[in-house]
Each structure stands twice: as structure tokens, then as C-alpha cells.
mmCIF file of C-alpha atoms in Angstrom:
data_model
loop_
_atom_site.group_PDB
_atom_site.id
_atom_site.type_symbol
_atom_site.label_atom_id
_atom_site.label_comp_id
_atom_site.label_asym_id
_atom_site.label_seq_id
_atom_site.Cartn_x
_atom_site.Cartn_y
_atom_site.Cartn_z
ATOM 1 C CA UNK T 1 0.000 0.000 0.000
ATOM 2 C CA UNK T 2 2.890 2.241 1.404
ATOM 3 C CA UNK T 3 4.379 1.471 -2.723
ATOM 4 C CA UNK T 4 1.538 2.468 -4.026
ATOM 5 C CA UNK T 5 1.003 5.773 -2.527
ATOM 6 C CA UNK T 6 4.403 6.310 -3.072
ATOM 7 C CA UNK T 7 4.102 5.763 -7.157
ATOM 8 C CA UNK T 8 0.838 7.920 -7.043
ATOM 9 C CA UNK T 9 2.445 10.591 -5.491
ATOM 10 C CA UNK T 10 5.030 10.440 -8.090
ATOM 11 C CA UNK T 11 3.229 10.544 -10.647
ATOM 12 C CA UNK T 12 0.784 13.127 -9.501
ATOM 13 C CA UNK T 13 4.134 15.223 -9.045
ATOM 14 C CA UNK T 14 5.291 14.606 -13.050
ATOM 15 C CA UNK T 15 1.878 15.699 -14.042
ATOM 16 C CA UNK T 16 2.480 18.272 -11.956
ATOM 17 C CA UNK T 17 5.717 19.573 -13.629
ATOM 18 C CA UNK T 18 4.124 18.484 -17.149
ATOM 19 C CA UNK T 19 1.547 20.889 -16.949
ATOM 20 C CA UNK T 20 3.544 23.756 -15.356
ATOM 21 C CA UNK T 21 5.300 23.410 -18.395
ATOM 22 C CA UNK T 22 3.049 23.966 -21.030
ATOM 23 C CA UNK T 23 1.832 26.709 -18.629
ATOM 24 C CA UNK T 24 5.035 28.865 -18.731
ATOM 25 C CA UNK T 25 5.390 28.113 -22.455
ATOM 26 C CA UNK T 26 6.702 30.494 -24.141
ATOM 27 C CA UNK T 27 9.574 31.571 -21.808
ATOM 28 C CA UNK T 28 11.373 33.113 -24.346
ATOM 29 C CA UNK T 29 10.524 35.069 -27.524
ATOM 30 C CA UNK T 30 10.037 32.615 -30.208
ATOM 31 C CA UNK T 31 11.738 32.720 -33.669
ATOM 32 C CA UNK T 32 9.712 32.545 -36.866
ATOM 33 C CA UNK T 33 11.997 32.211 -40.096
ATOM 34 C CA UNK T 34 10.464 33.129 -43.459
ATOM 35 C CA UNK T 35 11.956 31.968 -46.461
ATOM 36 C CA UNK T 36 11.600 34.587 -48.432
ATOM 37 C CA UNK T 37 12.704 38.517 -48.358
ATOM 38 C CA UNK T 38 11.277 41.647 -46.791
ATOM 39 C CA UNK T 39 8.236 42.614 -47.792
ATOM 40 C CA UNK T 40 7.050 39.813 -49.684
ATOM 41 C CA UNK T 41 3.695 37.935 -49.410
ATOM 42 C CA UNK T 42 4.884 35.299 -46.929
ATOM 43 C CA UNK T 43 6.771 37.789 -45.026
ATOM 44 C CA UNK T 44 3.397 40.246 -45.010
ATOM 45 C CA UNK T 45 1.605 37.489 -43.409
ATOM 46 C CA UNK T 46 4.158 36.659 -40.957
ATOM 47 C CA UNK T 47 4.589 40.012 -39.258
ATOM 48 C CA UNK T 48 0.964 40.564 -39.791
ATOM 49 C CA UNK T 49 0.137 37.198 -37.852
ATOM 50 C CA UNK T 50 2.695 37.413 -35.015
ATOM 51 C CA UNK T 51 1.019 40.139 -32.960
ATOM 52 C CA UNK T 52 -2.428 37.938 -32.790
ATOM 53 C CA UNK T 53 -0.043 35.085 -31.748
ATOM 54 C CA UNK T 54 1.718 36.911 -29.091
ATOM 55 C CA UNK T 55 -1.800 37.753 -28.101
ATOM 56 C CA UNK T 56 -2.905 34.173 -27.588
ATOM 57 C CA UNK T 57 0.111 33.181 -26.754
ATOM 58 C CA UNK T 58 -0.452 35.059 -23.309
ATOM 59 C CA UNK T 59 1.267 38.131 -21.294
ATOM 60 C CA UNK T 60 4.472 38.647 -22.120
ATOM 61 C CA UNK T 61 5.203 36.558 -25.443
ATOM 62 C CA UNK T 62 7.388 37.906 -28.304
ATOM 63 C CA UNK T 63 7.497 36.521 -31.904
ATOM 64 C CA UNK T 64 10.814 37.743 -33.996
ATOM 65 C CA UNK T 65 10.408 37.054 -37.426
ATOM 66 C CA UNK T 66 13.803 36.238 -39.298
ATOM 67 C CA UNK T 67 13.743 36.525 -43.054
ATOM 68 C CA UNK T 68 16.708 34.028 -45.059
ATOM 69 C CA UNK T 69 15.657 33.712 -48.236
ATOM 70 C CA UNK T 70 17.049 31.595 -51.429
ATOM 71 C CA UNK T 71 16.322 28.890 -53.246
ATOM 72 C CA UNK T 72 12.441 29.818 -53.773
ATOM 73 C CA UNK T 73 12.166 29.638 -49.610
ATOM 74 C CA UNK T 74 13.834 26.097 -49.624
ATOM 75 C CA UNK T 75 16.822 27.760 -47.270
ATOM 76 C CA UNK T 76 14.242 29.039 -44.720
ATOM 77 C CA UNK T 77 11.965 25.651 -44.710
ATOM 78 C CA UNK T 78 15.293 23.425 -44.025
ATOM 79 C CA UNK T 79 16.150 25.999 -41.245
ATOM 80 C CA UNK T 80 13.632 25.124 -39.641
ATOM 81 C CA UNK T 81 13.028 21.836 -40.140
ATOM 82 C CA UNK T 82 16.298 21.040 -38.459
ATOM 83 C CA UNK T 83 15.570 23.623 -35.647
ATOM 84 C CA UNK T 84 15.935 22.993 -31.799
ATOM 85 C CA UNK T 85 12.379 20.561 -30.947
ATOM 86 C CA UNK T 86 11.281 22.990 -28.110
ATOM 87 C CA UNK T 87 8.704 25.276 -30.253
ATOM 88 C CA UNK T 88 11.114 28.352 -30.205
ATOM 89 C CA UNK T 89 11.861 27.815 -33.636
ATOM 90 C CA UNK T 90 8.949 28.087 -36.401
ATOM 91 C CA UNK T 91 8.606 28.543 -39.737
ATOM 92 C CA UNK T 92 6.637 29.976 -42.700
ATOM 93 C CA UNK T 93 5.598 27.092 -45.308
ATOM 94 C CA UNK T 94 4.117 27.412 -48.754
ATOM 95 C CA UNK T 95 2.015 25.052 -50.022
ATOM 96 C CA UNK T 96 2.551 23.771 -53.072
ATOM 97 C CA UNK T 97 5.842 24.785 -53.072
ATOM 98 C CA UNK T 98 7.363 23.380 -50.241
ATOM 99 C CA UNK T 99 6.447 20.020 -51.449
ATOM 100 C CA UNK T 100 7.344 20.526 -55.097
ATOM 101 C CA UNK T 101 11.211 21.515 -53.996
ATOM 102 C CA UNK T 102 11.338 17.705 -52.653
ATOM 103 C CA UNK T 103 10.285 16.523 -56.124
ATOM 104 C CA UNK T 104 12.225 19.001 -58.657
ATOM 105 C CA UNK T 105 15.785 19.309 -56.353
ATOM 106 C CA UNK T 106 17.311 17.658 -53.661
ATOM 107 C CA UNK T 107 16.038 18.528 -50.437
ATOM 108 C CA UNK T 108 16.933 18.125 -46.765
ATOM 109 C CA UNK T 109 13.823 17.538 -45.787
ATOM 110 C CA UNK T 110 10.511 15.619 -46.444
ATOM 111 C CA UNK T 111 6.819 15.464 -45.423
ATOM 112 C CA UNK T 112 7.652 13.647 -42.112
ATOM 113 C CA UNK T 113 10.338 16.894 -41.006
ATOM 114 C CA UNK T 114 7.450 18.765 -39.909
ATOM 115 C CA UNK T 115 4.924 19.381 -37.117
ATOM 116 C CA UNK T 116 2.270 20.757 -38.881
ATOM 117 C CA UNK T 117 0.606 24.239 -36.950
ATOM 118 C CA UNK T 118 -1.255 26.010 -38.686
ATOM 119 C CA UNK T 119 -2.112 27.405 -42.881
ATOM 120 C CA UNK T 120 -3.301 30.707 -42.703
ATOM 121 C CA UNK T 121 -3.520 31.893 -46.144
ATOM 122 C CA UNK T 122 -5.051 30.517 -49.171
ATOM 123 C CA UNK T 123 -4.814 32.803 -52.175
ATOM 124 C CA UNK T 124 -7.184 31.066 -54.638
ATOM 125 C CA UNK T 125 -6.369 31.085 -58.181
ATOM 126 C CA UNK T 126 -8.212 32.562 -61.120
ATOM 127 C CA UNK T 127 -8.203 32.183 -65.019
ATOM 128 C CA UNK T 128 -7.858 35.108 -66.743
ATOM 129 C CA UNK T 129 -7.941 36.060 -70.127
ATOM 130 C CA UNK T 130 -6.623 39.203 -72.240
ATOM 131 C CA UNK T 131 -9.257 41.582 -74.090
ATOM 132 C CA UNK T 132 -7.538 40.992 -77.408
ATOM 133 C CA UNK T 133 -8.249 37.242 -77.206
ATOM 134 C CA UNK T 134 -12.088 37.588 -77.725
ATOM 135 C CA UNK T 135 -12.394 34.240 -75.181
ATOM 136 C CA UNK T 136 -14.389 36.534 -72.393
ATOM 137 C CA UNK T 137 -16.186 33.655 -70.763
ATOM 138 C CA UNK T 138 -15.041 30.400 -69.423
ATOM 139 C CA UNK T 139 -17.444 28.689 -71.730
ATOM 140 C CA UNK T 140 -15.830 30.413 -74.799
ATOM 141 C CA UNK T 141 -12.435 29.263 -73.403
ATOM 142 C CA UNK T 142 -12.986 25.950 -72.906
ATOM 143 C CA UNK T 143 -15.051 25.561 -76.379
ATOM 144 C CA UNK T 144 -11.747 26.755 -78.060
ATOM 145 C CA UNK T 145 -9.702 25.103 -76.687
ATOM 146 C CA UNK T 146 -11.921 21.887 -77.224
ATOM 147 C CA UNK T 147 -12.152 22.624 -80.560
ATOM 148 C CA UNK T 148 -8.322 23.820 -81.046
ATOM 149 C CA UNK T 149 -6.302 21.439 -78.687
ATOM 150 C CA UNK T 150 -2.853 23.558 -77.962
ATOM 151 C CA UNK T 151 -4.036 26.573 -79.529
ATOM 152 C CA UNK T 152 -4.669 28.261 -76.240
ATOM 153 C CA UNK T 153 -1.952 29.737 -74.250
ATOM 154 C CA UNK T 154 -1.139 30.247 -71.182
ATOM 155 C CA UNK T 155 1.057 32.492 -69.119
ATOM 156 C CA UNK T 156 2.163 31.212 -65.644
ATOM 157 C CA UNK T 157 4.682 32.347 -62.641
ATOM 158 C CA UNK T 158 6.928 29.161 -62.790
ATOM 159 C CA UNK T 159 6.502 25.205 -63.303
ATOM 160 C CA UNK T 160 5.871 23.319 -60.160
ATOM 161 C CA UNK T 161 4.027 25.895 -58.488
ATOM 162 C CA UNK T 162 -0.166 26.515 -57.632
ATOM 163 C CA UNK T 163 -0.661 27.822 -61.189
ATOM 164 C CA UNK T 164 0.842 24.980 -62.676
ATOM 165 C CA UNK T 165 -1.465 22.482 -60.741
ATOM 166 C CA UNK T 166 -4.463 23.835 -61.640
ATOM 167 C CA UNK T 167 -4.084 24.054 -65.185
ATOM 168 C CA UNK T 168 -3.341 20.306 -64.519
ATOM 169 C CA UNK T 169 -6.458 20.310 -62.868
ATOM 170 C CA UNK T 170 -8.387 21.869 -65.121
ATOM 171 C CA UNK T 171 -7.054 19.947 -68.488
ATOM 172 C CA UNK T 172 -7.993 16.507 -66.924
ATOM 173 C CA UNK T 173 -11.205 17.542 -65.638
ATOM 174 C CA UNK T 174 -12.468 19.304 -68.997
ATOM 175 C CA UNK T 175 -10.471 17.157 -71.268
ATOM 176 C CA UNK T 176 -8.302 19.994 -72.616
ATOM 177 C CA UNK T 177 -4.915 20.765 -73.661
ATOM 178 C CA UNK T 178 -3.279 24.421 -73.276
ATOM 179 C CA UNK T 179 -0.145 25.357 -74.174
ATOM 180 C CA UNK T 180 2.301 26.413 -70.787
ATOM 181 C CA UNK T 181 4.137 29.781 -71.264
ATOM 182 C CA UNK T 182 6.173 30.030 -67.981
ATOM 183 C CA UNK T 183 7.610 33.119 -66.409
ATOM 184 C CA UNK T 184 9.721 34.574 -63.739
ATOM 185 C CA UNK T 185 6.476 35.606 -62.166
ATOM 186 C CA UNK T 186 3.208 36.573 -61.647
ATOM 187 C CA UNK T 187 3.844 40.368 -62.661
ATOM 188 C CA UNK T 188 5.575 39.439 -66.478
ATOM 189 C CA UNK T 189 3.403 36.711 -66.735
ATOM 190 C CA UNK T 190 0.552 39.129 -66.120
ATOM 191 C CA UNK T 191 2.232 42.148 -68.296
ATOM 192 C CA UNK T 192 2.043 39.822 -71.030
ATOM 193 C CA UNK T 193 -1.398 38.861 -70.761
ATOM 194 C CA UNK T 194 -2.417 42.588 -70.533
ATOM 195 C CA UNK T 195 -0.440 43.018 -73.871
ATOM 196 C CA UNK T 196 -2.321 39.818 -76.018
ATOM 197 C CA UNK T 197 1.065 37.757 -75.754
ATOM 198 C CA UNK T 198 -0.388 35.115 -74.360
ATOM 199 C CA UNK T 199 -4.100 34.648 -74.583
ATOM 200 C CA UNK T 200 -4.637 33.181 -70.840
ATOM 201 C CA UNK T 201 -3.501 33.712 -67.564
ATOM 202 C CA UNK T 202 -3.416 31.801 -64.489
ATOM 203 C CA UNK T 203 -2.663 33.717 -61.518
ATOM 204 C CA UNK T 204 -3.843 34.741 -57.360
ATOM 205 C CA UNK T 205 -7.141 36.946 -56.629
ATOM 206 C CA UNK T 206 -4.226 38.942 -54.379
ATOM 207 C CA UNK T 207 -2.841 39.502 -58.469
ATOM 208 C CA UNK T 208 -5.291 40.537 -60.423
ATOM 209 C CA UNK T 209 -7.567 42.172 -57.975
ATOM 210 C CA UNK T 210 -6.704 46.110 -59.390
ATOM 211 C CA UNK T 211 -6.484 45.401 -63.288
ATOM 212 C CA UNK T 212 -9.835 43.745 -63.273
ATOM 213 C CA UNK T 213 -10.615 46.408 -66.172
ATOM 214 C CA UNK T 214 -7.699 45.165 -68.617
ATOM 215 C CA UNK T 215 -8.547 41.824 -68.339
ATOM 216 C CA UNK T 216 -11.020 38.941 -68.735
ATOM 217 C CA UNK T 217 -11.475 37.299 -65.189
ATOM 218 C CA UNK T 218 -13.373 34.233 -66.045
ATOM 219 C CA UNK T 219 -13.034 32.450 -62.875
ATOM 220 C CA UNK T 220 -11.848 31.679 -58.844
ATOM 221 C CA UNK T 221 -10.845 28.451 -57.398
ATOM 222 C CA UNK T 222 -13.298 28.681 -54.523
ATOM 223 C CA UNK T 223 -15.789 26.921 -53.104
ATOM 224 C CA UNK T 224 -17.490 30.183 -52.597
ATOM 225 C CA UNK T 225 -17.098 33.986 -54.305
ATOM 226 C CA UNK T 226 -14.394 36.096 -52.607
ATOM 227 C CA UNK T 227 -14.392 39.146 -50.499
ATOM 228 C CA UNK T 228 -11.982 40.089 -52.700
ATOM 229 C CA UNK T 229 -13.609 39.607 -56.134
ATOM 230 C CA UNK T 230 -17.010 39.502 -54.964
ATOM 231 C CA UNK T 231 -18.250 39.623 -59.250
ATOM 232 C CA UNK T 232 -16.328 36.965 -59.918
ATOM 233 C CA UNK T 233 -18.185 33.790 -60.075
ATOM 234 C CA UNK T 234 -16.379 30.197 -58.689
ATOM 235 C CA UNK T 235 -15.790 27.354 -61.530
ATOM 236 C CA UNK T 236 -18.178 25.043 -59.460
ATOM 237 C CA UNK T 237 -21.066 27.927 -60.267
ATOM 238 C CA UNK T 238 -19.670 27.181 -63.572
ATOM 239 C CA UNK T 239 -19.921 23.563 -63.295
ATOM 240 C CA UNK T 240 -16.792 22.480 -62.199
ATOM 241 C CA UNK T 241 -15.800 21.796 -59.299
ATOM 242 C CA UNK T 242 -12.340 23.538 -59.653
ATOM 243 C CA UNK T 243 -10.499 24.634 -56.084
ATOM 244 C CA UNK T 244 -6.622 25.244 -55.568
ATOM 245 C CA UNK T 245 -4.604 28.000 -54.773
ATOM 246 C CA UNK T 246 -1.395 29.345 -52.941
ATOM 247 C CA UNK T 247 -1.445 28.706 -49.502
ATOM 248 C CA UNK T 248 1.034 30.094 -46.822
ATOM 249 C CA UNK T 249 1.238 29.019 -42.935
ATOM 250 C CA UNK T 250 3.250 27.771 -40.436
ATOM 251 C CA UNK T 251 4.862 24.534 -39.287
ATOM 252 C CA UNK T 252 7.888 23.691 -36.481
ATOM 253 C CA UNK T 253 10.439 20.761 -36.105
ATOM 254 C CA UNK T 254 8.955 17.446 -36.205
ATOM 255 C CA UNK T 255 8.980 16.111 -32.728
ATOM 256 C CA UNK T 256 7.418 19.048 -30.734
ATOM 257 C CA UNK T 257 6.260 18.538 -27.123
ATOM 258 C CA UNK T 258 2.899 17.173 -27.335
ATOM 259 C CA UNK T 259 2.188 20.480 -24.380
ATOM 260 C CA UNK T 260 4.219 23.180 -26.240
ATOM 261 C CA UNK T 261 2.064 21.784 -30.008
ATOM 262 C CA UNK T 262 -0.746 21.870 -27.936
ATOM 263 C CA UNK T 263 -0.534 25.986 -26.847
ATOM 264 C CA UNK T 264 0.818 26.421 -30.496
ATOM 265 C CA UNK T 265 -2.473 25.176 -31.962
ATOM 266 C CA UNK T 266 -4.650 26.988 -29.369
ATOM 267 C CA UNK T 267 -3.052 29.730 -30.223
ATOM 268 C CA UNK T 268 -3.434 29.429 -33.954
ATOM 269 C CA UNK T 269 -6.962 27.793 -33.633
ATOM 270 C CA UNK T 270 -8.412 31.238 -31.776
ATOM 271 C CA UNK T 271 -7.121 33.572 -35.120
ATOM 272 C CA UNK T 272 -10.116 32.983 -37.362
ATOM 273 C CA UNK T 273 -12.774 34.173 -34.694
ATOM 274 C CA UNK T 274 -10.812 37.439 -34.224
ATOM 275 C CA UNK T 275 -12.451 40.320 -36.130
ATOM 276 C CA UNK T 276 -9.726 42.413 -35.920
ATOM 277 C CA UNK T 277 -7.288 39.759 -36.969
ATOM 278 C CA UNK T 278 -9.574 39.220 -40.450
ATOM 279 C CA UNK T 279 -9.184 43.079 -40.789
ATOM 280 C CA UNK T 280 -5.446 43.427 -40.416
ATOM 281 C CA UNK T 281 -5.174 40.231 -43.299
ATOM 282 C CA UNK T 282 -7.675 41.732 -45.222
ATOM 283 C CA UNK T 283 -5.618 45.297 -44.973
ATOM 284 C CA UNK T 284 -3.131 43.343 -46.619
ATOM 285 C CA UNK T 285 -4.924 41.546 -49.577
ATOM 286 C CA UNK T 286 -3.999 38.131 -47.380
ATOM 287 C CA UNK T 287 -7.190 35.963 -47.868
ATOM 288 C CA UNK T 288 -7.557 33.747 -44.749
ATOM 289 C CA UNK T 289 -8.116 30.029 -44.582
ATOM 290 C CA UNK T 290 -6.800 28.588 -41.383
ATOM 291 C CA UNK T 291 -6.117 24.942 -41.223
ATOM 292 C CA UNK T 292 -4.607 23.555 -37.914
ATOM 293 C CA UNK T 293 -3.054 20.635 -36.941
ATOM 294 C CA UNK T 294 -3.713 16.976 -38.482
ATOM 295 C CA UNK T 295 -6.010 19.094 -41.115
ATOM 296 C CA UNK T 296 -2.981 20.636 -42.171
ATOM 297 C CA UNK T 297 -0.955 17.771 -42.300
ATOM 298 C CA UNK T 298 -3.635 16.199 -43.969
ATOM 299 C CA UNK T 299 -3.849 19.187 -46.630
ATOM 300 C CA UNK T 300 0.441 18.801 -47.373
ATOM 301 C CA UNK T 301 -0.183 14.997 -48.351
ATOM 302 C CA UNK T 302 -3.120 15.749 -50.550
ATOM 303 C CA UNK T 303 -0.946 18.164 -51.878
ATOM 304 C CA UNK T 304 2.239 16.352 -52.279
ATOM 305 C CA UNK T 305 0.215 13.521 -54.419
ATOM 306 C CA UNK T 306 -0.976 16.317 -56.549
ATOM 307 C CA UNK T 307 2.687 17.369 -57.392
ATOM 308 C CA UNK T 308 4.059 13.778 -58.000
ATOM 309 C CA UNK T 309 1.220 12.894 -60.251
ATOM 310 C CA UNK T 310 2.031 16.621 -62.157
ATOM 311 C CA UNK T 311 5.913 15.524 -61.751
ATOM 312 C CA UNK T 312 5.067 11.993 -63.037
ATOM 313 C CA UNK T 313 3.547 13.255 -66.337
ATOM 314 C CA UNK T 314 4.596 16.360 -66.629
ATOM 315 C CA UNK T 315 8.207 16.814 -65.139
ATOM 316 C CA UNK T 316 9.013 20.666 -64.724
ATOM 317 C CA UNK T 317 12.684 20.811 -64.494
#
């Protein structure tokens, strides 16, 4: 009897000391690296997030956010991937990006580096088309380029990226073919719509929100219309049930303490019922979509068996 109080007491105590812990978490200020420079979309949504985390985070919490970028963010991501396991380190991750660079490069990292926290952004795609190219309704655009297989094309950021998997999307789902004119970004790749180069565009809402009267917007990858393009109708209203985009959030070292994950996805959890946080995002063309924990992970590996499908078929590099 005398053992057994002895082990309950014990125990009672590491509980004790368990839960203290995830009490004083964070005792430190916590490091979030972005992969990507100053002032760029990731990095917008990282100093625009880390106030609202501090908040929930409780009294006295500081986020730093640490910008390395390279390598289309792959520097940052393996950063933190290797990081300390004790939730001081986090990082920014783009999705489908971050899974693409394991497919197109070698990379120090895989699906299983991460614990997944938290996407926060999903900027949905749209198909756009230029005003020379007389195509000013999806229906015209796909009956063209039914009838002309290869005659459409079709400016893009990069290979390997959100843009690129839709158009993937949307060719095996209408029975299609386009032709792929890549770029070194949305803004060329947009430039050149505007000027009839290419006759179709697939870029971000965030992109195309203040030219919407020098070109076609035929389209958004949505489930439902956007606050941002509220005229716009979604490609399921269109009868097809067409959803992707570029999504941005945040993930730590795989292996976090099951107390310190658990604050971490309180924390993020509480951001979409904030009013003011929607405000600050929506100050900042960021369109939110959070997606915590095991949804997240979930999300990546839907994600990553998107890109090796496009990789199988389609190789990029």
C-alpha cells in the first residue's frame, strides 16, 4: 500500500511539472523564419500574424520574425526543419511549393520533417484572359480550346508551383490541352497577358484584384465567391468543381512537445474568430483560410500527391 502511494504521489508530481510546463510556455521570444525577403507575401503574413499570436500566446510573449531567403524559400523551410524541438523555432511554409522543392531538387527535408501548426492563407487562383483574345467567358475558353487542342496559351509564374497544378487540374477535368508559357512571375506573366502575348492567364485573386478592367477574369478556385472579387463567379457555379490556390502558414520541427504543439495550436486555432485579426489580413490583400493541426498535415499529403502525379507526367525541371 505504502508502494503504491508512493508511485501515485510520483506521478501526480510529473503531471504536476508536465503541466507547469506547457503553462510557462513560451519563456522566451520565439523565432519565426520566413523563407523569403522583406516585404514579400509570406513575409506580409508573418509580421501581420505574429502580434495575434503573441496575443494568444499570453502576457508577455514575443514573436521575432527572421527573413533568409534563397532557393524559392527552400533555405528558410530546411532551417527550420532542423531547428531545436522545443517550439522556439517556427517557420513559414508554402504550399505547393514546399512540397514541389522535394520533387524538382534535392532537399533536406521531407513530409515527415514537420509538425504541422497552422495554414493561414489561401490565395485562390483565377483564369484570366486578355481583351484581345475575344475568349471573355469560361465557356468560350474551354469551347476553343476543345475545338483547337494547344491553340490556347497560357502564361504562368513558374513550373511546379499553384498555377501549374491547376491548369493540370483543369485539363484533366475538362479534357483539354493548353499550351504552358512560364515566367519569372506573376507580374511578367501578367504584363504579357495585358499586352495579347499570351491569350490566358493563371494567376492569385491577391494579383489581379486592381487590373480587373484590362482583363477577362473568367473564374476563382473557390468553393465560394471572394471578399476580394465579390463579381467573380467560382468554376463550381460554372460547373466544375475547380479549387486550388497558394497557400502560406506555419509549421515547427517534427517532434514538438505534445504540451508546447498543444498551446501552439490553441493559439493558432483562436485567429479565425478574431475580427480584428480578419481586418489586419484583409488590410493586406492576405485571404484567410486557417487549417490547424492533423487538417494541415492532412492538406500537405493531398498536396504532395498532386505534385508527384504533375511531376510523373509532366516533369518541370
Amino acid at each position: 500500500m505504502q508502494k503504491f502511494i508512493k508511485t501515485v504521489t510520483l506521478a501526480s508530481a510529473f503531471l504536476t511539472i508536465a503541466g507547469a510546463a506547457a503553462a510557462e510556455f513560451p519563456e522566451k521570444p520565439i523565432k519565426v523564419i520566413v523563407g523569403y525577403s522583406a516585404g514579400g507575401g509570406t513575409d506580409v503574413m508573418a509580421r501581420t500574424v505574429a502580434p495575434f499570436l503573441e496575443k494568444y500566446l499570453g502576457e508577455g510573449s514575443s514573436i521575432v520574425v527572421k527573413n533568409m531567403p534563397g532557393a524559392s524559400g527552400q533555405i528558410g523551410v530546411t532551417e527550420a526543419a532542423n531547428a531545436e524541438k522545443d517550439g522556439y523555432t517556427l517557420g513559414t511554409y508554402n504550399l505547393p511549393g514546399m512540397m514541389a522543392r522535394t520533387l524538382d531538387r534535392k532537399a533536406d527535408y521531407d513530409a515527415d520533417s514537420f509538425t504541422y501548426l497552422a495554414n493561414v492563407v489561401n490565395d485562390p487562383n483565377v483564369i484570366v484572359t486578355s481583351k484581345k483574345s475575344g475568349l471573355d467567358t469560361f465557356e468560350k475558353l474551354l469551347a476553343e480550346a476543345k475545338a483547337n487542342p494547344r491553340a490556347v496559351t497560357v502564361g504562368m509564374s513558374s513550373l511546379g508551383g499553384d498555377d501549374h497544378f491547376l491548369l493540370t487540374k483543369l485539363q484533366k477535368m475538362t479534357d483539354t490541352e493548353f499550351t504552358i508559357v512560364p515566367f519569372r512571375g506573376s507580374a511578367p506573366a501578367r504584363t504579357a497577358l495585358m499586352g495579347g502575348h499570351v491569350a490566358m492567364g493563371v494567376l492569385n485573386v491577391s494579383e489581379v484584384s486592381a487590373f480587373k478592367e484590362e482583363i477577362n477574369i473568367l473564374g476563382i478556385a473557390l468553393a465560394e465567391r471572394s471578399e476580394f472579387a465579390p463579381d467573380v463567379p467560382t468554376f463550381k457555379e460554372q460547373g466544375i468543381d475547380l479549387i486550388n490556390g497558394s497557400m502560406r502558414g506555419f509549421i515547427a520541427p517534427a517532434g514538438l512537445p505534445d504540451d508546447v504543439r498543444a498551446k501552439l495550436l490553441d493559439a493558432f486555432n483562436k485567429l479565425e474568430g478574431d475580427a480584428e485579426f480578419k481586418a489586419a489580413m484583409k488590410a493586406t490583400a492576405n485571404p484567410v483560410e486557417v487549417v490547424t493541426g492533423d487538417d494541415f498535415k492532412a492538406l500537405n499529403a493531398e498536396i504532395l500527391d498532386l505534385a508527384k502525379a504533375v511531376w510523373a507526367e509532366t516533369p518541370w525541371r
